[in-house]
Coordinates of C-alpha atoms (C1' of nucleotides) in Angstrom, one line a residue:
Chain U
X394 CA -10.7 -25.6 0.2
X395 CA -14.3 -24.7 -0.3
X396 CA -14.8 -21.3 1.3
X397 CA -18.3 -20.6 -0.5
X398 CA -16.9 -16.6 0.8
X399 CA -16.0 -14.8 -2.1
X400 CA -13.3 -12.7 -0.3
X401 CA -10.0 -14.4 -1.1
X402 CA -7.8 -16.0 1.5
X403 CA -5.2 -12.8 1.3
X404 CA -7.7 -10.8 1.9
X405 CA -8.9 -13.0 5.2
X406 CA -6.1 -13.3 6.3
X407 CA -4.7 -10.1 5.5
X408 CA -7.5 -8.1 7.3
X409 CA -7.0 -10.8 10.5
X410 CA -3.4 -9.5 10.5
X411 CA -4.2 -5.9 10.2
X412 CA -6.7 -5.6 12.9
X413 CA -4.6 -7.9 15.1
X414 CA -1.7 -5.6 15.0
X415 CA -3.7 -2.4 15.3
X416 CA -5.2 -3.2 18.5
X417 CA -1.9 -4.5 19.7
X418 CA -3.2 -8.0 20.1
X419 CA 0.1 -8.9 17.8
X420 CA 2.2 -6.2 20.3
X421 CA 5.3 -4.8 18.3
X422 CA 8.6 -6.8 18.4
X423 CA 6.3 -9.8 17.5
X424 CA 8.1 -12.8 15.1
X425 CA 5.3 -13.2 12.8
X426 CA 6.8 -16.6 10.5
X427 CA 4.8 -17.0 7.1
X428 CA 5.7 -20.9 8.1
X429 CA 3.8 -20.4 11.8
X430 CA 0.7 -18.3 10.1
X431 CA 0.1 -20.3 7.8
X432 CA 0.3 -23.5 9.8
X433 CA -2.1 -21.1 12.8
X434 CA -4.6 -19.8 9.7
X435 CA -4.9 -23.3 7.9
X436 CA -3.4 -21.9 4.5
X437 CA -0.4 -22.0 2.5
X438 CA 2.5 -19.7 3.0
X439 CA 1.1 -17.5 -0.2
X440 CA -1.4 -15.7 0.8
X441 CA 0.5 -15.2 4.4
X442 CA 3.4 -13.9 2.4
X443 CA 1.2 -11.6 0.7
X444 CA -0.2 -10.1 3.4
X445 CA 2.8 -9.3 4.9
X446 CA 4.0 -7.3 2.4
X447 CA 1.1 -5.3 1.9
X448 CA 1.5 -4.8 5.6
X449 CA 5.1 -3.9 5.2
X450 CA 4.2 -1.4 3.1
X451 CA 2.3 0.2 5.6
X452 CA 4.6 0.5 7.8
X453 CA 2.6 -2.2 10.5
X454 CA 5.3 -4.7 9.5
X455 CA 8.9 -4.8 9.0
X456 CA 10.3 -7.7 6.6
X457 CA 13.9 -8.5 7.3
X458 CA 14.8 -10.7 3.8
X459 CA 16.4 -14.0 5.5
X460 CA 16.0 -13.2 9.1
X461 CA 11.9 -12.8 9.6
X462 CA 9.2 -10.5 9.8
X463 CA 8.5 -8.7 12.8
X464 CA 5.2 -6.2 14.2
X465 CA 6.7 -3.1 13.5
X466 CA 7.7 -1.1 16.5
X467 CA 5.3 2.3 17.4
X468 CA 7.4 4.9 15.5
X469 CA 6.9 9.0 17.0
X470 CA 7.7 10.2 13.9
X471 CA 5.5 7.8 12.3
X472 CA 2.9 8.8 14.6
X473 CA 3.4 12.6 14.0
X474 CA 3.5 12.2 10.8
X475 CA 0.3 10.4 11.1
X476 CA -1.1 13.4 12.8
X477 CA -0.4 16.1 11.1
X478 CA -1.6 14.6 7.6
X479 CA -5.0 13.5 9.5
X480 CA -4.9 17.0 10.7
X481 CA -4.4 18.6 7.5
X482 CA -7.1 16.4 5.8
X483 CA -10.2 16.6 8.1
X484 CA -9.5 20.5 8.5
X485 CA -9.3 21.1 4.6
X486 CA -12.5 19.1 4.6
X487 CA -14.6 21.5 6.6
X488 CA -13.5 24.3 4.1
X489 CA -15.6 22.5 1.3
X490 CA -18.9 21.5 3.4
X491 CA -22.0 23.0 1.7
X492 CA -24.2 25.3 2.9
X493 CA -27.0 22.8 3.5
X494 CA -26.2 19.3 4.8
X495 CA -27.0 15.9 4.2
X496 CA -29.9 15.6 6.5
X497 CA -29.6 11.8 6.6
X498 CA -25.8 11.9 7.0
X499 CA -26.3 14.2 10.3
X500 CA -29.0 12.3 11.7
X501 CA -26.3 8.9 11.3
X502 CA -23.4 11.5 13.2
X503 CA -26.2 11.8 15.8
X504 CA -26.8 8.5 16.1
X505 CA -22.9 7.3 16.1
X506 CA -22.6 9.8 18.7
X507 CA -25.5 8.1 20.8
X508 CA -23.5 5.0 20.6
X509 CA -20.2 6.4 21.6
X510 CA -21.8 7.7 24.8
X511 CA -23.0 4.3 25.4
X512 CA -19.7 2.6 24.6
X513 CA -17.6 5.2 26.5
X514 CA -15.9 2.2 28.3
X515 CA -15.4 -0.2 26.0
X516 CA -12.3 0.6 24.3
X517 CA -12.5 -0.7 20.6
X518 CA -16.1 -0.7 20.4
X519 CA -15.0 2.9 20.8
X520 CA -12.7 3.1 18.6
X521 CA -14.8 1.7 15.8
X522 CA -17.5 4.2 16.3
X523 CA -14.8 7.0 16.6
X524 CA -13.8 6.0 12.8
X525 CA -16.9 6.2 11.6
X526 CA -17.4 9.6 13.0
X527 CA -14.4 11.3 11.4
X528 CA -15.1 9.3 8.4
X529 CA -18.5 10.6 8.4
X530 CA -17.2 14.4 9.1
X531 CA -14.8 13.9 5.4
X532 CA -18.4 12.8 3.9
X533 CA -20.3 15.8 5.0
X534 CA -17.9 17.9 2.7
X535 CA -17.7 15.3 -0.3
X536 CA -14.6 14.0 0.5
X537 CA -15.1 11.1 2.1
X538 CA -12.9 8.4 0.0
X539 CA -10.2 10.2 1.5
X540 CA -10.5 8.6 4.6
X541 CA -8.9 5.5 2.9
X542 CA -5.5 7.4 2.8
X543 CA -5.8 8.4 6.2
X544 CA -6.2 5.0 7.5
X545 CA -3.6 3.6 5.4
X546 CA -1.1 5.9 6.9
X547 CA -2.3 6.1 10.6
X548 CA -1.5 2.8 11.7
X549 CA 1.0 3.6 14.0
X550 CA -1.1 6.6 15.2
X551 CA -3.9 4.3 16.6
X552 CA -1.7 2.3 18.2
X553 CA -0.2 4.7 20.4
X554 CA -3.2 6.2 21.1
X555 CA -4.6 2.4 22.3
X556 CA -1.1 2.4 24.1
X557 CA -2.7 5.5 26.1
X558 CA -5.7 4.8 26.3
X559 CA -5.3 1.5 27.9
X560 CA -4.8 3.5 31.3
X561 CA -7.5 5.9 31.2
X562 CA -10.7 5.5 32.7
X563 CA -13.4 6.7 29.7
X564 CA -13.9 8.3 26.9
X565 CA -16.6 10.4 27.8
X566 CA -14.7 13.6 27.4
X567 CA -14.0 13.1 23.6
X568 CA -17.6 12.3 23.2
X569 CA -17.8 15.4 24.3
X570 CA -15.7 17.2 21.8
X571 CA -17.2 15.0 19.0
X572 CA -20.4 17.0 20.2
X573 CA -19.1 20.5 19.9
X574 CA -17.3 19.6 16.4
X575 CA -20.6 18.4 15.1
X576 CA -23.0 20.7 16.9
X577 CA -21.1 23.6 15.2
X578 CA -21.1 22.4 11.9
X579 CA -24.6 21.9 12.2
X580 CA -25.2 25.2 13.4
X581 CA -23.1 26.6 10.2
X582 CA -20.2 28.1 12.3
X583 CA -17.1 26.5 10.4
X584 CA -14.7 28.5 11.8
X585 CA -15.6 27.4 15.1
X586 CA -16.1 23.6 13.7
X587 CA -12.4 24.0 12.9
X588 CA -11.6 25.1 15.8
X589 CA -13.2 22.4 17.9
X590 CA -11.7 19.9 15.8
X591 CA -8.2 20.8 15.5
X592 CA -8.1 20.9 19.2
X593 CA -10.0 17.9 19.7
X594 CA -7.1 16.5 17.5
X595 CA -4.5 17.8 19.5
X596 CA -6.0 17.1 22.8
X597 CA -6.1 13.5 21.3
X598 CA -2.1 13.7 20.1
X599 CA -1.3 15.4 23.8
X600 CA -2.2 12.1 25.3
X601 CA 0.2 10.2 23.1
X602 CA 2.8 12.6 24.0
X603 CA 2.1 12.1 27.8
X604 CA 2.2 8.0 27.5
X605 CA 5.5 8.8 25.3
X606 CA 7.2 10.4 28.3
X607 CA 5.7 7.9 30.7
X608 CA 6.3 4.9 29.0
X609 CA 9.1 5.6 26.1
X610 CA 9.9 1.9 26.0
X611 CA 6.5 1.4 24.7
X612 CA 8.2 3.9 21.2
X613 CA 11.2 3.8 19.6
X614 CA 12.2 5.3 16.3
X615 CA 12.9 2.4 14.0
X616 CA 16.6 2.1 13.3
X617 CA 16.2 -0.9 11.6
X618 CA 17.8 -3.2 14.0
X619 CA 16.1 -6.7 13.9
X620 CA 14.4 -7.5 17.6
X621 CA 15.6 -9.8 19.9
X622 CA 13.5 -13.3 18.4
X623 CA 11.8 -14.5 21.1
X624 CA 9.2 -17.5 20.8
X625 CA 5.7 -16.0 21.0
X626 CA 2.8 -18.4 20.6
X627 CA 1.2 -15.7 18.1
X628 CA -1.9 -17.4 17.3
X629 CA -3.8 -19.6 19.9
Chain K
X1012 CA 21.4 -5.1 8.9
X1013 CA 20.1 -3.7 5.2
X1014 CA 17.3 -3.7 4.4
X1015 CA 15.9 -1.0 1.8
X1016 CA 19.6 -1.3 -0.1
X1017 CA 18.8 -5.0 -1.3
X1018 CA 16.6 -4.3 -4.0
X1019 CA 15.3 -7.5 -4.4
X1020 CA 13.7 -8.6 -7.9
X1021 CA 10.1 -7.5 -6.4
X1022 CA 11.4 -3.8 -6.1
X1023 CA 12.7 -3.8 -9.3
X1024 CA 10.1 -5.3 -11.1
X1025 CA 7.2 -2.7 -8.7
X1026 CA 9.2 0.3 -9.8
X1027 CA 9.5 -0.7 -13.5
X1028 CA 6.1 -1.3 -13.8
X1029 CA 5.0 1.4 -11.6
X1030 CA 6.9 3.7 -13.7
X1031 CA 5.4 2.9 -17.6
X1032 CA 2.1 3.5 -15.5
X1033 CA 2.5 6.5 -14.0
X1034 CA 4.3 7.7 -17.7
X1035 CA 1.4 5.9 -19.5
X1036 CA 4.1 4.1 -21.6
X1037 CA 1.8 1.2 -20.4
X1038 CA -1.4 3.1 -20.9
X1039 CA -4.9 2.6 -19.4
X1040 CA -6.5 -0.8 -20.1
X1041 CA -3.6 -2.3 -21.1
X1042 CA -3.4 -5.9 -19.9
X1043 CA -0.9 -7.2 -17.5
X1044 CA -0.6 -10.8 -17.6
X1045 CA 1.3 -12.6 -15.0
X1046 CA 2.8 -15.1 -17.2
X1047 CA 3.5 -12.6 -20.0
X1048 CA 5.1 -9.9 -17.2
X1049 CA 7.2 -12.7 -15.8
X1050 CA 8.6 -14.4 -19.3
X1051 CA 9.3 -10.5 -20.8
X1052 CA 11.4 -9.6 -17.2
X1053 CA 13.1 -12.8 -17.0
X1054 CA 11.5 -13.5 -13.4
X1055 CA 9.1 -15.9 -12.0
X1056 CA 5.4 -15.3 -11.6
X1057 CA 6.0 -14.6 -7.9
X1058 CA 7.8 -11.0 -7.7
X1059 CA 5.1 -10.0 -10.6
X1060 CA 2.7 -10.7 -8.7
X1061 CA 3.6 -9.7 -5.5
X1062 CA 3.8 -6.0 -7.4
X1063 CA 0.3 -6.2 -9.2
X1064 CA -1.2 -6.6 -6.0
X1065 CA 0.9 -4.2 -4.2
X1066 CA -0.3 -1.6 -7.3
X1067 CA -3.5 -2.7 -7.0
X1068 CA -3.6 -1.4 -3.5
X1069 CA -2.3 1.7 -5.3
X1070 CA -5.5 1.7 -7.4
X1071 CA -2.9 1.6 -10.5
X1072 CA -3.9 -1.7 -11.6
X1073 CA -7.3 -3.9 -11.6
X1074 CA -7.1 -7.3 -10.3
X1075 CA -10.2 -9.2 -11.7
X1076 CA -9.7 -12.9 -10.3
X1077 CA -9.9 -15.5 -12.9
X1078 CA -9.9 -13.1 -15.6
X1079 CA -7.0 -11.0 -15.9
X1080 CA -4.8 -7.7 -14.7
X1081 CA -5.0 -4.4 -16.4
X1082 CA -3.8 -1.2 -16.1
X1083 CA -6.5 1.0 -14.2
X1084 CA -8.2 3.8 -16.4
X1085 CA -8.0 7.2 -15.1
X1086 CA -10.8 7.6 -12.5
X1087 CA -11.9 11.3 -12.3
X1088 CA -12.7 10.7 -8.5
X1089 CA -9.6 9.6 -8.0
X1090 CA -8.0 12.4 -9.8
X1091 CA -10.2 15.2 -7.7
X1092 CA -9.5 13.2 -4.6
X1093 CA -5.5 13.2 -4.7
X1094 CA -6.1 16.9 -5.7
X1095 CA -7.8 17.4 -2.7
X1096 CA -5.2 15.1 -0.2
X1097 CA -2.0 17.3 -1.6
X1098 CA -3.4 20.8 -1.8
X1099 CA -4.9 19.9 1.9
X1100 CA -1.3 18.5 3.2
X1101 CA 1.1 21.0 0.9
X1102 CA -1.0 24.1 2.3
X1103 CA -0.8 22.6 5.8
X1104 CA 2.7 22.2 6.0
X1105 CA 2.8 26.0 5.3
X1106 CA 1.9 26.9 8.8
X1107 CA 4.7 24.9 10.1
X1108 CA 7.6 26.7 8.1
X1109 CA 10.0 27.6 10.9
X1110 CA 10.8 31.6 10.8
X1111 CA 14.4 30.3 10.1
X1112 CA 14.8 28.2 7.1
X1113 CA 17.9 25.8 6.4
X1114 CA 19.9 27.3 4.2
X1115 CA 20.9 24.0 2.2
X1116 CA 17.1 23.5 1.3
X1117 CA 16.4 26.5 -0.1
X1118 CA 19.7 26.4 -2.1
X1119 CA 18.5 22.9 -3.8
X1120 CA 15.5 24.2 -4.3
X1121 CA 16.5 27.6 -5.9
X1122 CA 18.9 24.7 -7.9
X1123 CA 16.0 22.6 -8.6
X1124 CA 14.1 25.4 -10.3
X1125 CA 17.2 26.3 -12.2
X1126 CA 17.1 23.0 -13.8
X1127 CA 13.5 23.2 -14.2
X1128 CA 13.4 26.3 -16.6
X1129 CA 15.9 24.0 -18.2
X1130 CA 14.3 21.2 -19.1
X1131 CA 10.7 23.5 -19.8
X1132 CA 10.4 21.0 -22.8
X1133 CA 11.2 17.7 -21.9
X1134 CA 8.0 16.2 -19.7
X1135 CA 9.4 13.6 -18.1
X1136 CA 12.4 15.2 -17.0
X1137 CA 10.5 18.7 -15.5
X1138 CA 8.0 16.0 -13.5
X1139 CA 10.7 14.3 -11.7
X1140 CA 12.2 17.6 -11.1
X1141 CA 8.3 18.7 -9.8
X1142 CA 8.1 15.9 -7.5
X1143 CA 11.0 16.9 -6.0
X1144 CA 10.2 20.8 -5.9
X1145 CA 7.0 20.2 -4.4
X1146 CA 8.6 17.8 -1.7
X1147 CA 11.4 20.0 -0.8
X1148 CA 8.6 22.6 -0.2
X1149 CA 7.6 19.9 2.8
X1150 CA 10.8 19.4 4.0
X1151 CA 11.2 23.0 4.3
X1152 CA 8.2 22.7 7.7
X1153 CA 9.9 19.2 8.7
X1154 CA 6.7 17.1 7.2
X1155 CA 8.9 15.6 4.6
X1156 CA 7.8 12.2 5.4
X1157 CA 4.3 13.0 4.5
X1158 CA 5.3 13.6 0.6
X1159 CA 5.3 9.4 0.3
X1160 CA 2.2 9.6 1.4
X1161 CA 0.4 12.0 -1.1
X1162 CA 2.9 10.1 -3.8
X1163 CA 1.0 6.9 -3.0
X1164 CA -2.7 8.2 -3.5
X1165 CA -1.9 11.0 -6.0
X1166 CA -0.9 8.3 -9.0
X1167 CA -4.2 9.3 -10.8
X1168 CA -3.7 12.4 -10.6
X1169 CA -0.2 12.0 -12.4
X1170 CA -1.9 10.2 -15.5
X1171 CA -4.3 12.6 -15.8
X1172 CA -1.8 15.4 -16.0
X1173 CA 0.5 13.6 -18.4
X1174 CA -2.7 13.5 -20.5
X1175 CA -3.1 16.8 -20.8
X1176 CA 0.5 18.1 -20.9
X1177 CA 1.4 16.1 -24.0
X1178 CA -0.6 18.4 -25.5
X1179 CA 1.2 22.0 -24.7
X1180 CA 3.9 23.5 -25.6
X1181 CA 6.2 24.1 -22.1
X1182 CA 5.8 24.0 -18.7
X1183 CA 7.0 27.5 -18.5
X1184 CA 4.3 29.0 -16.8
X1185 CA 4.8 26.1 -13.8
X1186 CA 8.4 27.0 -13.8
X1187 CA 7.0 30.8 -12.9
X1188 CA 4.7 29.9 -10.9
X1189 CA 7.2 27.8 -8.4
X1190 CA 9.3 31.0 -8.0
X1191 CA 6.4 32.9 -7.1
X1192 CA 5.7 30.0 -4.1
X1193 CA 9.5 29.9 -3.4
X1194 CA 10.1 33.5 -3.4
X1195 CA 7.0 34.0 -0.5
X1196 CA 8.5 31.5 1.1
X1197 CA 12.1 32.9 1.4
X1198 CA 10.9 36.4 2.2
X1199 CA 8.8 35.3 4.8
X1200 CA 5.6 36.1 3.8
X1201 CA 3.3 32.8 4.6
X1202 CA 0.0 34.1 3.7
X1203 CA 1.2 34.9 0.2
X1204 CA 3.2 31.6 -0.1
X1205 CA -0.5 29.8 0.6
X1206 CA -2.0 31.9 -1.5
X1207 CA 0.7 31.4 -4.7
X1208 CA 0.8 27.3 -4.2
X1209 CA -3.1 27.4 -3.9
X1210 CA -2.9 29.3 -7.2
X1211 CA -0.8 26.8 -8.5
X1212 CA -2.0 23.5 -7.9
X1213 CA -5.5 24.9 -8.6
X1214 CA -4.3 25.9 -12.0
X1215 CA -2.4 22.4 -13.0
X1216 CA -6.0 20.7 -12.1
X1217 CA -8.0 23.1 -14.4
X1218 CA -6.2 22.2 -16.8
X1219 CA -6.6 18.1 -16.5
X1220 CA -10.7 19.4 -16.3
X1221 CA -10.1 20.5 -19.6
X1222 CA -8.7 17.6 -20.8
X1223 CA -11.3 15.7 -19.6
X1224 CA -13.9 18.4 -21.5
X1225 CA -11.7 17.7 -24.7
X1226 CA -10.7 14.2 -24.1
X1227 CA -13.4 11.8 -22.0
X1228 CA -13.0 9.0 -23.6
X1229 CA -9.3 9.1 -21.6
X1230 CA -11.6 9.2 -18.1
X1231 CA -13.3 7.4 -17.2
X1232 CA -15.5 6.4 -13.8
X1233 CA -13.9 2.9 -13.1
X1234 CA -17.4 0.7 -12.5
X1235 CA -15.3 -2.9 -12.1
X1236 CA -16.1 -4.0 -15.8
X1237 CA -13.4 -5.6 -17.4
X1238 CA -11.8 -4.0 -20.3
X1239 CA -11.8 -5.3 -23.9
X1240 CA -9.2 -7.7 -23.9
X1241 CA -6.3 -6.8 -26.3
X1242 CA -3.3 -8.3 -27.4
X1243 CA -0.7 -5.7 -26.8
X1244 CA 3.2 -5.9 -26.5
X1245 CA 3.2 -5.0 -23.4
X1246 CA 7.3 -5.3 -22.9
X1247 CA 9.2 -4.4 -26.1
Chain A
dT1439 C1' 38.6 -16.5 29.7
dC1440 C1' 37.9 -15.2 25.3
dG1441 C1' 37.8 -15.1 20.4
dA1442 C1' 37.4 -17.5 15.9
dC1443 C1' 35.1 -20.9 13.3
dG1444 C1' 31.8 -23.9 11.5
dC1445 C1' 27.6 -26.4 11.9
dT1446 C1' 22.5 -26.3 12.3
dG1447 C1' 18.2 -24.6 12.0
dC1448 C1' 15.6 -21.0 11.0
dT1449 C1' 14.1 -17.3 7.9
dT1450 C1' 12.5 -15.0 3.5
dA1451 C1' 13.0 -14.9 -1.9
dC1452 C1' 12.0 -17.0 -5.8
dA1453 C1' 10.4 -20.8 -8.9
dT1454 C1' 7.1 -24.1 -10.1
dA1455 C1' 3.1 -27.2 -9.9
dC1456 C1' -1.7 -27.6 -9.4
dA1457 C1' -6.6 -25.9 -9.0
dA1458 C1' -10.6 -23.6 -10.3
dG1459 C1' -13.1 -20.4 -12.8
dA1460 C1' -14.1 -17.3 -16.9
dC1461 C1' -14.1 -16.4 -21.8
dC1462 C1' -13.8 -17.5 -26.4
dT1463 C1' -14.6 -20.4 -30.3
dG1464 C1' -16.2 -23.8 -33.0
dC1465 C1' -19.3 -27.4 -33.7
dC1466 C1' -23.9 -29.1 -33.8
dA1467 C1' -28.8 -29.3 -33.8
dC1468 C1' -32.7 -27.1 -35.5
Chain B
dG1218 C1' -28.7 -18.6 -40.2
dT1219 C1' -28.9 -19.0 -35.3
dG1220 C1' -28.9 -20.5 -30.6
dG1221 C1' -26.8 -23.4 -27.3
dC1222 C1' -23.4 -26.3 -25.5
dA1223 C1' -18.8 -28.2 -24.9
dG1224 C1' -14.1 -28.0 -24.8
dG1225 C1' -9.8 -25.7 -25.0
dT1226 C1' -7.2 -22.1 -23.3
dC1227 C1' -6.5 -18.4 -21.0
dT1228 C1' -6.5 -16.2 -16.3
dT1229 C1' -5.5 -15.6 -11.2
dG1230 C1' -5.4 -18.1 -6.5
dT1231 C1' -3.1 -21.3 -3.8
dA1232 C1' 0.2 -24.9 -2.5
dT1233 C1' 4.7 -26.5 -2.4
dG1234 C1' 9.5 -27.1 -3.7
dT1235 C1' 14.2 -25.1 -4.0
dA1236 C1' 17.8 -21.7 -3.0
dA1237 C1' 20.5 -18.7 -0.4
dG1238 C1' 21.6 -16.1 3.7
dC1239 C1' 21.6 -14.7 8.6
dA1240 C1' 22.0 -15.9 13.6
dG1241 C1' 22.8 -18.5 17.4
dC1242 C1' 25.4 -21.8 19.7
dG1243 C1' 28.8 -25.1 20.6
dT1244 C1' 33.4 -26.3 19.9
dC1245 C1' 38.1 -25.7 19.7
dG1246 C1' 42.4 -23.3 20.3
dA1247 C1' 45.3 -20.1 22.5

DNA sequence: TCGACGCTGCTTACATACAAGACCTGCCAC
DNA sequence: GTGGCAGGTCTTGTATGTAAGCAGCGTCGA
């Protein structure tokens, strides 16, 4: 196998894997066999294997040893967990940004925000653009490598908000908020930058909260218990 | 079904190695062969492996394909990044802290610092009681959970203290300083509590800066070259 | 009807074999 | 002496073989 790529085959496949189950295209209860990957990704059960552990450790998988591996389910405390360290991040951030900014980092905010307008309907073009907006928020302040951490922990975050959001009808109202976050750090006023943003945050978590209560059987704390196995063609 | 109770060779073999890491009994640059690991534990190449990567993703160890494993030096970024992630999550579970603590908390932790005047001396020993101190402080708000987190991206900042701290004489002035941050706590006065673990965490990463002043050549800003390859018993 | 038991097929965990590339070392030409 | 090349030996990456355990289901007995 000649793959003149020089990203390794874990990595391939683990990032396939990752972005499958974060936008729910691998929904949660899913078998996921290393024998069925490998056999759907044309590679050996290594690098599969691999990737599901790395996985496990975040929390997006759940290894049962002899009995399979399984798409975790959407855990609340998971996901408020996911919250409030997000929370706690991006607003510590906004206590260290400098008196003058990047002036090519704000014009790229501006511009992401341009984008998001256009793609207020298109859910993970969205999305994408949404991460590189908060990401871009921790790098106004210097402190932009922690993002990594935060996306390593808010797996199950984004997937219940994806859970809600697939029953809305926009986004065009946290474009909105985006605006006021960045508009006021531009115009120097942190302590209303904060404000915009925690409650941009929390308006954000609300909505998870409402799908919860509609749809609880879309959450469940993970007890453990292995799902029912059920034969899911999890490739195409 | 069990699942975490089965430690299975991997988990063993992660937290061993893990472990002479974070102590620096394996200390920066040191090489980690596969075959060398695997021969000196008695295990195959697999579980070995299956933890490099896993610390990898940990940013404890360097994976250079082809060429070898080593123990990651201690990136200054890193360092002032996990500094950063727990002062901003530790200071935010603060506003949380329910006006009514649990009684069985604070009585571990008033325990726990008991011990900790105890064992002023002995390093290892006062960190593991630390790491529990500082996560009972979480648990008193309910963000417990989040303490794995901030372990996971703070193992940097753990080397970087060790360095410095085999150099004084008593972790006294820590013990003093977590009564301080417990007593606020207990008497209900949040803003002073802030202000005391602020204090605190500020003061432990002064003092790795002046390690670093005294000591670069133990930093150093990890730019992907590959260490000097040495023959060291890595295992005893 | 219902419970116990064992077989069968699946799973992951671990071990090992093979592949491919990087580095070191020593030889050789000059 | 010195530069360059080749080969040997290390490394990790990947593939595959082996072991052990759980679950589901059918069978059998009461």
């Amino acid at each position: 196998m000649r793959e003149a790529s020089n990203r390794s085959n874990r990595r391939v496949v683990y990032e396939t894997l990752r972005r499958k189950v974060l936008t729910l295209e691998l929904p949660p209860g899913t078998s996921l066999s290393e024998n069925e990957l490998a056999a759907s990704l044309g590679v050996s059960r290594t690098p599969v294997r691999e990737s599901l552990i790395l996985l496990g450790e975040e929390g997006l998988v759940r290894v049962f040893p002899k009995v399979g591996s399984f798409v975790s389910r959407v855990d609340a405390e998971r996901v408020a967990d996911a919250q409030f360290l997000r929370e706690a991040v991006e607003l510590a951030a906004f206590d260290d940004i400098p008196g003058t900014l990047d002036p090519e980092l704000v014009a790229e905010l501006r511009a992401n925000l341009e984008q998001q307008r256009e793609a207020r309907l298109d859910l993970e073009k969205f999305f994408e653009l949404d991460e590189a907006f908060h990401h871009g928020l921790l790098r106004l302040s210097g402190h932009g490598r922690a993002w990594s951490t935060v996306v390593a922990a808010k797996g199950h975050l984004d997937r219940a908000r994806r859970l809600g959001l697939h029953e809305t009808n926009g986004m065009g109202r946290f474009v909105d908020e985006h605006h006021s976050i960045l508009d006021a750090v531009v115009a120097g006023d942190i302590s209303s930058a904060r404000d915009s943003l925690r409650a941009h945050l929390r308006a954000v978590f609300d909505d998870i909260e409402k799908t919860r209560q509609r749809s609880p059987e879309l959450f469940a704390t993970d007890d453990g218990s292995v799902p029912v196995r059920r034969s899911i063609a999890v490739w195409e």
